[in-house]
Short mmCIF file of C-alpha atoms in Angstrom, two decimals:
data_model
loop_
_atom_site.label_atom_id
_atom_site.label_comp_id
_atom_site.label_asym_id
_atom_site.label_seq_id
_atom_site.Cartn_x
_atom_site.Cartn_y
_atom_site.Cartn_z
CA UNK A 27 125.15 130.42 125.12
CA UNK A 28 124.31 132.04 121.79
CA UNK A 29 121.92 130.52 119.59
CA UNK A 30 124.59 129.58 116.88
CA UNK A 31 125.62 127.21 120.04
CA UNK A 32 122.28 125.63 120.74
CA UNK A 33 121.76 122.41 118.65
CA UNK A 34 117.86 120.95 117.64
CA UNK A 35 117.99 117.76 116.68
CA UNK A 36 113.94 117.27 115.28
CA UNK A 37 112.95 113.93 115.12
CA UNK A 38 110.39 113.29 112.00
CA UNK A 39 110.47 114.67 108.43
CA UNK A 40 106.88 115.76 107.96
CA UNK A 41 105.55 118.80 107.11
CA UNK A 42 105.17 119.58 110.91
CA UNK A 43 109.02 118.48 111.28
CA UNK A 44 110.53 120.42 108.45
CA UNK A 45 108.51 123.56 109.18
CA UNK A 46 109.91 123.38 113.03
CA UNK A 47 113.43 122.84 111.05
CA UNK A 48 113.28 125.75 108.84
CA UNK A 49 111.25 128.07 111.70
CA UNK A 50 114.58 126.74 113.71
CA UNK A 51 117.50 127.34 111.35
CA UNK A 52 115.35 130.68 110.60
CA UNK A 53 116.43 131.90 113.72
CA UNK A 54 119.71 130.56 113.69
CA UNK A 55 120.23 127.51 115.32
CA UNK A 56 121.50 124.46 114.41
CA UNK A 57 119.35 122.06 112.82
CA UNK A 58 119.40 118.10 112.54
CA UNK A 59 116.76 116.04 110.52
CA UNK A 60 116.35 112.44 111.65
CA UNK A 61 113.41 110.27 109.77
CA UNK A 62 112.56 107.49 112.56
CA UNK A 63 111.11 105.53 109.56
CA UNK A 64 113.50 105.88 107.37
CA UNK A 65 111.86 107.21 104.89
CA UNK A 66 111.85 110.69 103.35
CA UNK A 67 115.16 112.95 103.76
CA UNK A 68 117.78 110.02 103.71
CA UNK A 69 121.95 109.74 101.97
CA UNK A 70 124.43 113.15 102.35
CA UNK A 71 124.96 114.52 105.94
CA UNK A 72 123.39 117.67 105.23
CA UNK A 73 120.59 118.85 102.57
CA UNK A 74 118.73 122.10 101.64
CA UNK A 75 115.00 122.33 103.09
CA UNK A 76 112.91 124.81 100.99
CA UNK A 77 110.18 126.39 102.36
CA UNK A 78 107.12 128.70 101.35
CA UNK A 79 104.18 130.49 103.16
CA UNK A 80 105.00 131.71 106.69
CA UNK A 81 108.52 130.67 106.47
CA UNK A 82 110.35 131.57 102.74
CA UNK A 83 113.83 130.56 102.01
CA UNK A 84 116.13 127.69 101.72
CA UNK A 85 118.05 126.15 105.01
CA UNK A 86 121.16 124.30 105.18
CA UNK A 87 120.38 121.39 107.90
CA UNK A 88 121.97 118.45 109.40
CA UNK A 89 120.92 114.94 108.38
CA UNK A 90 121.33 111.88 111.11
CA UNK A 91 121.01 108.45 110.06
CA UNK A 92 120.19 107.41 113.38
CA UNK A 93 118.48 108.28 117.26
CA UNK A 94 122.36 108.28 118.19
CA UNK A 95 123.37 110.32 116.19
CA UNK A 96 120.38 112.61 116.11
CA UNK A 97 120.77 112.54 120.29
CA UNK A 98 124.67 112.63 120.51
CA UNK A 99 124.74 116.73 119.15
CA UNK A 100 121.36 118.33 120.82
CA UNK A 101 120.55 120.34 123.59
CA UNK A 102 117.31 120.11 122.83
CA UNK A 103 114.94 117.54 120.94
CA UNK A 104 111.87 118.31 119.17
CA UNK A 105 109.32 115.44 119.08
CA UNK A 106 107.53 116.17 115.72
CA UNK A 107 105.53 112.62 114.64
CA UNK A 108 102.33 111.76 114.94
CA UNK A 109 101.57 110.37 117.72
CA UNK A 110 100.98 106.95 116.82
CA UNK A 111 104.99 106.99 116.37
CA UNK A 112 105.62 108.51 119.70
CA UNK A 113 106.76 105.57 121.69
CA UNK A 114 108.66 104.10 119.10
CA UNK A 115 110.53 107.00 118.94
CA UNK A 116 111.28 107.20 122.85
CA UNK A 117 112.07 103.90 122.76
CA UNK A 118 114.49 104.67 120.27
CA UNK A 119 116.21 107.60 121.86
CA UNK A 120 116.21 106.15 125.44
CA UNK A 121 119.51 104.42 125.34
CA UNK A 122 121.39 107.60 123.80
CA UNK A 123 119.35 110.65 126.05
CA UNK A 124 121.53 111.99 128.31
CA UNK A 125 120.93 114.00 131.52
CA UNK A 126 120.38 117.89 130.82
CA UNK A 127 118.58 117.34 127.37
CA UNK A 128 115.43 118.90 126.96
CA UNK A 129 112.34 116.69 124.70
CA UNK A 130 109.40 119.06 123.41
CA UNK A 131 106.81 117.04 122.38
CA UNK A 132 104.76 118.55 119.62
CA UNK A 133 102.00 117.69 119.97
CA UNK A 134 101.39 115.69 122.81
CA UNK A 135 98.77 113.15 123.34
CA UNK A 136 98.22 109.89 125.29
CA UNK A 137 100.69 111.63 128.40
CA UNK A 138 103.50 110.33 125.78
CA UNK A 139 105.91 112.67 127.41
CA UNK A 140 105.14 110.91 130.71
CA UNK A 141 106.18 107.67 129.19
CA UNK A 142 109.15 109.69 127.67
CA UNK A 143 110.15 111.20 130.76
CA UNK A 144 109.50 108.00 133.38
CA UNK A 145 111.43 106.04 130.90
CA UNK A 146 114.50 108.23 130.84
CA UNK A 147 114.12 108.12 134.71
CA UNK A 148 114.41 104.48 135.11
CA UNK A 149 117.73 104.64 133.23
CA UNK A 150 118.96 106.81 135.63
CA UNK A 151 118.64 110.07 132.92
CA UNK A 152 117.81 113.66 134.12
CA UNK A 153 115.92 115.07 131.39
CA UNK A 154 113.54 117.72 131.17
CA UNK A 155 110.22 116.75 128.64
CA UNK A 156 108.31 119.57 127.80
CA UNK A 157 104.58 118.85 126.30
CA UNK A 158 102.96 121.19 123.55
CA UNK A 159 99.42 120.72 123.49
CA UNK A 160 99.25 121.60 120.06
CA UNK A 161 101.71 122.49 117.19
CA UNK A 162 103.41 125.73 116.73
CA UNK A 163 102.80 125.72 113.12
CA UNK A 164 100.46 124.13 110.62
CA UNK A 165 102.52 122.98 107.51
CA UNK A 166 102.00 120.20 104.24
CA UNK A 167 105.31 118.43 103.29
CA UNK A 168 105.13 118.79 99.41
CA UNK A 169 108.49 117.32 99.00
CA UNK A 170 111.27 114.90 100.68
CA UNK A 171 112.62 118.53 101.23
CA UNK A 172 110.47 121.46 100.65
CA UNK A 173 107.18 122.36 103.35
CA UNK A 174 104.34 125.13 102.94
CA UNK A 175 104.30 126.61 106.39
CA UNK A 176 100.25 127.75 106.84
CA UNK A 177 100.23 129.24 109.93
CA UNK A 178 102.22 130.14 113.33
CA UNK A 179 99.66 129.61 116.14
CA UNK A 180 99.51 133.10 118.26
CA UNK A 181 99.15 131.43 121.61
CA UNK A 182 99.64 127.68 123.12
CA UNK A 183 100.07 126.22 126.33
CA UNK A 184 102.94 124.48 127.23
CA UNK A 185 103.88 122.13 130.45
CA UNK A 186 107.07 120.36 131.63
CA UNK A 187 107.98 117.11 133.49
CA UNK A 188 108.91 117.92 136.21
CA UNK A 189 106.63 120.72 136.78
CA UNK A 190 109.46 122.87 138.33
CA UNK A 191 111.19 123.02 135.02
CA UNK A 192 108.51 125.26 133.42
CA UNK A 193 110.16 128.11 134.07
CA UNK A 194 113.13 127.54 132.30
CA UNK A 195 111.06 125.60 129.64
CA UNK A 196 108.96 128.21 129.18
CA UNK A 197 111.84 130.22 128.38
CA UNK A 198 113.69 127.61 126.42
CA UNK A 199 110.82 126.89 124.51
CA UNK A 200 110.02 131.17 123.93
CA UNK A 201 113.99 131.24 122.55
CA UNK A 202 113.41 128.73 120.08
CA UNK A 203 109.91 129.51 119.01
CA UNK A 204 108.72 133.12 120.06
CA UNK A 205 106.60 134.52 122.88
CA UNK A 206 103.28 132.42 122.10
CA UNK A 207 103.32 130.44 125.24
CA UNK A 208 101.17 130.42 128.21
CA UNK A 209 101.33 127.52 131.00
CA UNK A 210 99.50 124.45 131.40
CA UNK A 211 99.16 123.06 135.09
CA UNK A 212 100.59 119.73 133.92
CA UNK A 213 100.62 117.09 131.38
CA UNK A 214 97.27 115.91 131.59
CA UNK A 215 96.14 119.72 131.01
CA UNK A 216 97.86 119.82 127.71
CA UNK A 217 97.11 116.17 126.53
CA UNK A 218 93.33 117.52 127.21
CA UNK A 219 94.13 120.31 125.63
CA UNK A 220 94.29 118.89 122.34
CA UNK A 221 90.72 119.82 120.49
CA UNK A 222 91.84 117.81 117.07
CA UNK A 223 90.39 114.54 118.96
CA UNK A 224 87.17 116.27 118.89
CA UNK A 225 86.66 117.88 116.04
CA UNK A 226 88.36 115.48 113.75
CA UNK A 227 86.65 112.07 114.52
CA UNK A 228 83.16 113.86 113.75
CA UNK A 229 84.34 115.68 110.31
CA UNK A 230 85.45 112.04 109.35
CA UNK A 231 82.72 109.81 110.08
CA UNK A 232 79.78 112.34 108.48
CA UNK A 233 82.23 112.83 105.56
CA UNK A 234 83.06 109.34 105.40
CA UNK A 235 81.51 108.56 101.90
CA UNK A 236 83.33 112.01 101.13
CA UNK A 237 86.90 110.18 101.95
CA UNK A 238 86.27 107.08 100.29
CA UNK A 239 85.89 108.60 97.14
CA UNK A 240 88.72 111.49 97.50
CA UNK A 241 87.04 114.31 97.11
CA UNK A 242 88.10 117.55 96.92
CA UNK A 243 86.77 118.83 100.69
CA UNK A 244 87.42 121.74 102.83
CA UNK A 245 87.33 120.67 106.26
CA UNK A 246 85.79 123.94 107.83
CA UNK A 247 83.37 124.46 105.11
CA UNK A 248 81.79 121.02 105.98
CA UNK A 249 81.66 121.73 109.77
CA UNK A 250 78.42 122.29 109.06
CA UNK A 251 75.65 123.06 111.99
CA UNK A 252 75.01 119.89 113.02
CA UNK A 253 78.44 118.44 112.76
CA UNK A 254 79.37 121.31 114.80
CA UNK A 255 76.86 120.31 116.93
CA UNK A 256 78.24 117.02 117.63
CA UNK A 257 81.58 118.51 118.14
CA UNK A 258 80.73 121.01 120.80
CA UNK A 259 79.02 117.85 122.67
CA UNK A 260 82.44 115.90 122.91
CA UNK A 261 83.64 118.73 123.37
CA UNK A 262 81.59 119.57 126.66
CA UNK A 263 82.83 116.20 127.54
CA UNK A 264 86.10 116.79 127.30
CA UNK A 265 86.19 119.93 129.38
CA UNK A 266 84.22 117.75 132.15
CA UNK A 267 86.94 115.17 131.86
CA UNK A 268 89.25 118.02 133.37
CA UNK A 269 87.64 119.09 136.03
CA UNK A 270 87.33 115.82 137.46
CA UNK A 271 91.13 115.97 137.80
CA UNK A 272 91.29 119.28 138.74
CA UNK A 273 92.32 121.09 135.74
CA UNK A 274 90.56 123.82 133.32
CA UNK A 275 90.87 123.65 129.74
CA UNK A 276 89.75 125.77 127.46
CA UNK A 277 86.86 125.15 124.68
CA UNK A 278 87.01 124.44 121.20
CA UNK A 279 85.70 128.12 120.60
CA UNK A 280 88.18 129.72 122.66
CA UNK A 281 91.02 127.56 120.99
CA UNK A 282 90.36 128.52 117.57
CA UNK A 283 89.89 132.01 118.92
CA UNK A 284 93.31 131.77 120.50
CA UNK A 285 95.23 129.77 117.62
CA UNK A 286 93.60 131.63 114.16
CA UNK A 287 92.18 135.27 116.13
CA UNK A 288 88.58 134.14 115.22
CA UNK A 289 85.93 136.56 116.16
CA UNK A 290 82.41 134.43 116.32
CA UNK A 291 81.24 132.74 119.12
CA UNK A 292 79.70 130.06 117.59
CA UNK A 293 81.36 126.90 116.22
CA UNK A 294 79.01 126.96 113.18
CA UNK A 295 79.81 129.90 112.64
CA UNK A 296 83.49 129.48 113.47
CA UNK A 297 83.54 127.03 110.88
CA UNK A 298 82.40 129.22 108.57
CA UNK A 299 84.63 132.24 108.99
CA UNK A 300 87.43 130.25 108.81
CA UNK A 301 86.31 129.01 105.68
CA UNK A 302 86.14 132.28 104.15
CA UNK A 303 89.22 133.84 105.36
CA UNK A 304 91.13 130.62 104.33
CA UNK A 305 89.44 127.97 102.67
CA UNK A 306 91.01 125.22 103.93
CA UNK A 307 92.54 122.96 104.57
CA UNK A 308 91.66 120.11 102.46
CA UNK A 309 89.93 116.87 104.43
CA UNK A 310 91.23 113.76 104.43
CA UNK A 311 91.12 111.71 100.99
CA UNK A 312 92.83 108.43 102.43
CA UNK A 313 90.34 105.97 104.66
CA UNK A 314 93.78 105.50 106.62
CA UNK A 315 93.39 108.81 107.75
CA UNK A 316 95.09 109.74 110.97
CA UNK A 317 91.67 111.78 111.92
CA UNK A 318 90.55 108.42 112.76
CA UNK A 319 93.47 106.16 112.86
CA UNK A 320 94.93 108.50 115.74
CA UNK A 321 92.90 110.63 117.10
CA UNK A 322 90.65 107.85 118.28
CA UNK A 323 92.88 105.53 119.56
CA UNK A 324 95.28 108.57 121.38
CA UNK A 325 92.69 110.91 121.95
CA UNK A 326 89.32 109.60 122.59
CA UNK A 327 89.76 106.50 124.07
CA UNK A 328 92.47 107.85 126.16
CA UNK A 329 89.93 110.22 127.50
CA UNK A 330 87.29 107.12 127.86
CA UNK A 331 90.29 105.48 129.83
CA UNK A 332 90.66 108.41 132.14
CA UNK A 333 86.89 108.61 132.76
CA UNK A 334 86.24 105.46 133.81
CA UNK A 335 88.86 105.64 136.37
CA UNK A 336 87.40 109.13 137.42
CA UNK A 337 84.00 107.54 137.86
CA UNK A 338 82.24 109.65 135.19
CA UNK A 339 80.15 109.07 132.25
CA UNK A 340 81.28 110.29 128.45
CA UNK A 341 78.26 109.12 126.07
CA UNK A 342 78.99 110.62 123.14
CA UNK A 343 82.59 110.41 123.45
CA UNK A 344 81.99 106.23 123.47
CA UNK A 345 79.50 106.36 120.75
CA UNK A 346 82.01 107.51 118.40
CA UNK A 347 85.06 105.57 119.51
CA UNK A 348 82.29 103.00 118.45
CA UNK A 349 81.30 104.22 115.08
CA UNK A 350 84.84 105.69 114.16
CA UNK A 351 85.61 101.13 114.78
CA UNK A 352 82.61 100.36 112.81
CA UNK A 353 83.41 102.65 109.68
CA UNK A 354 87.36 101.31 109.69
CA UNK A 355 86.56 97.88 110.74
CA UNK A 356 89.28 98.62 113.35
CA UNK A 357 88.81 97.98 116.78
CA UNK A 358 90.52 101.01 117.13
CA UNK A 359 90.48 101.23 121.21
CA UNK A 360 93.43 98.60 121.18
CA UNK A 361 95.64 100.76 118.76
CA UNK A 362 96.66 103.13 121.37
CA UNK A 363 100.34 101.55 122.58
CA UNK A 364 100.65 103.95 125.87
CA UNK A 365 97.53 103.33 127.36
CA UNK A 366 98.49 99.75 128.60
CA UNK A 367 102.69 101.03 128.65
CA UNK A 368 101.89 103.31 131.46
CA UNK A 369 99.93 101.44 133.87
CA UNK A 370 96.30 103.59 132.84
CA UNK A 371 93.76 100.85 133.58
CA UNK A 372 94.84 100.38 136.98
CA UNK A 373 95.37 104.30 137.76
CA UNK A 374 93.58 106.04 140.30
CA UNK A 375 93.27 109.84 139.62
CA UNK A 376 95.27 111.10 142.68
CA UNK A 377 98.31 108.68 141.59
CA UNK A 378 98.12 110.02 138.23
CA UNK A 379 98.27 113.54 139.01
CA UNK A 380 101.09 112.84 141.65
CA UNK A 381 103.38 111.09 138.74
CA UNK A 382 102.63 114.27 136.96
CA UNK A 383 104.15 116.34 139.72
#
């Protein structure tokens, strides 16, 4: 099968969808755009998707109006919302999947691919579900249809449900992307993975006043010492959240080391060369911001979730799950819509690993 006869249908019209579109139709396969809102690229079958940065040039791509019709042409489906719009989404697809299709999820939090693959299952649907732990690329929609691509991540682990179809998802996923991927052990290793948890929720509390007032803000250049300091701590948490299920992630240093070739050791100091090879990106200006309004509710408080049925103690992971609540005035443990959806609460950590098998 040539790549003129492999079909993506991408799911989401954000700057993280339409730069997975163009980076797709780049390398010649067939693109479809479907907005699960219904908002954004909407009206003629097909449309012209500009981008700039990484990616330069203007792609012809497929419009669907629906998860049907979005489902009914792909081989493969790209997951490419934020999170908070992941189950939604499966639910959405479920009745139209069919078995052979491969999901990537990108990114995956919460084990959302879990819930996307057990659901498929219980319909009797043989689907592979492949879980990014991060994004490819880094991208800003500027336009229903034009997207500055930033950056193209040099390395990122991947996994796959079931865990004998990494293989050929590795490979799949290498076709469609480029030779950037190393392997997770499972699901939970790439939901852990994820680092923005952790280093968002702190640059958004202690630059609260800073996002209220939207101002002008470069996130890495206010990763100052102390905030760093306070991010390496979660941090530390979150790597000891691993090993109590038997897994080994790497730390925030060695991600941004990985993803942007950083050369410091320290995060401070991270911080600041990536401030002054790139100076950006902007912080948040909106209080809704999904630093808070996601990363909490799908990324810490998962992770308090999975502690407290590993028996272990995460401090400074609770303290600001509770001050992220107190800023919003959200009691933003009870956002999270897969914690509950895949039986979590009542999980031991040898049952979860075996469903992850």
């Amino acid at each position: 099968m040539t790549r003129q006869d492999i079909h993506v249908g991408v799911a989401g019209v954000g700057g993280i969808g339409l730069a997975n579109a163009a980076w797709l139709r780049q390398a010649g396969f067939g693109v479809s755009l479907w907005s699960p809102r219904g908002t954004g690229l909407a009206g003629p079958a097909r449309c012209e998707l500009h981008a700039t940065g990484v990616i330069g040039g203007s792609f012809e791509v497929q419009v669907a109006a629906s998860a049907a019709e979005l489902s009914r042409h792909a081989d493969v489906l790209v997951i490419a919302v934020p999170v908070n719009g992941h189950k939604a989404v499966f639910d959405a697809l479920a009745p139209h999947l069919r078995s052979g299709q491969t999901v990537v999820v990108s990114s995956m939090s919460s084990l959302s691919a879990l819930y996307a693959y057990e659901l498929a299952r219980s319909r009797g649907v043989d689907i592979t579900v492949v879980s990014m732990g991060t994004t490819t690329l880094t991208a800003r929609r500027a336009a229903p249809n034009e997207v500055k691509v930033m950056t193209r991540r040099t390395r990122l682990g991947i996994s796959a449900l079931p865990q004998s179809a990494l293989p050929r998802a590795k490979a799949l996923c290498q076709a469609l992307f480029g030779d950037v991927f190393d392997e997770d052990a499972n699901a939970l290793a790439s939901a852990l993975t994820n680092i923005n948890p952790v280093a968002h929720a702190p640059l958004a509390v202690f630059n609260w006043t800073r996002i209220e007032r939207a101002e002008n803000w470069p996130q890495y250049h206010y990763m100052t010492p102390h905030v760093a300091s306070v991010i390496v701590r979660l941090d530390a948490e979150r790597r000891a959240l691993a090993r109590a299920f038997g897994l080994h992630v790497r730390s925030i240093e060695e991600h941004f080391a990985k993803s942007f070739d950083t050369r410091s050791g320290q995060l401070a100091d991270i911080a600041a060369e990536l401030h002054a090879s790139r100076g950006g990106p902007p912080g948040p200006t909106d209080v809704g911001t999904r630093f808070l309004g996601e990363d909490v509710p799908y990324g810490l408080a998962f992770s308090s979730v999975l502690a407290r049925i590993a028996g272990m103690p995460m401090p400074c992971t609770e303290t600001m799950i509770e001050a992220s609540s107190l800023i919003t005035g959200r009691d933003l443990r009870a956002e999270n819509d897969l914690i509950d959806a895949l039986g979590l609460r009542s999980e031991t950590p040898g049952g979860l690993l075996e469903r992850l098998r």
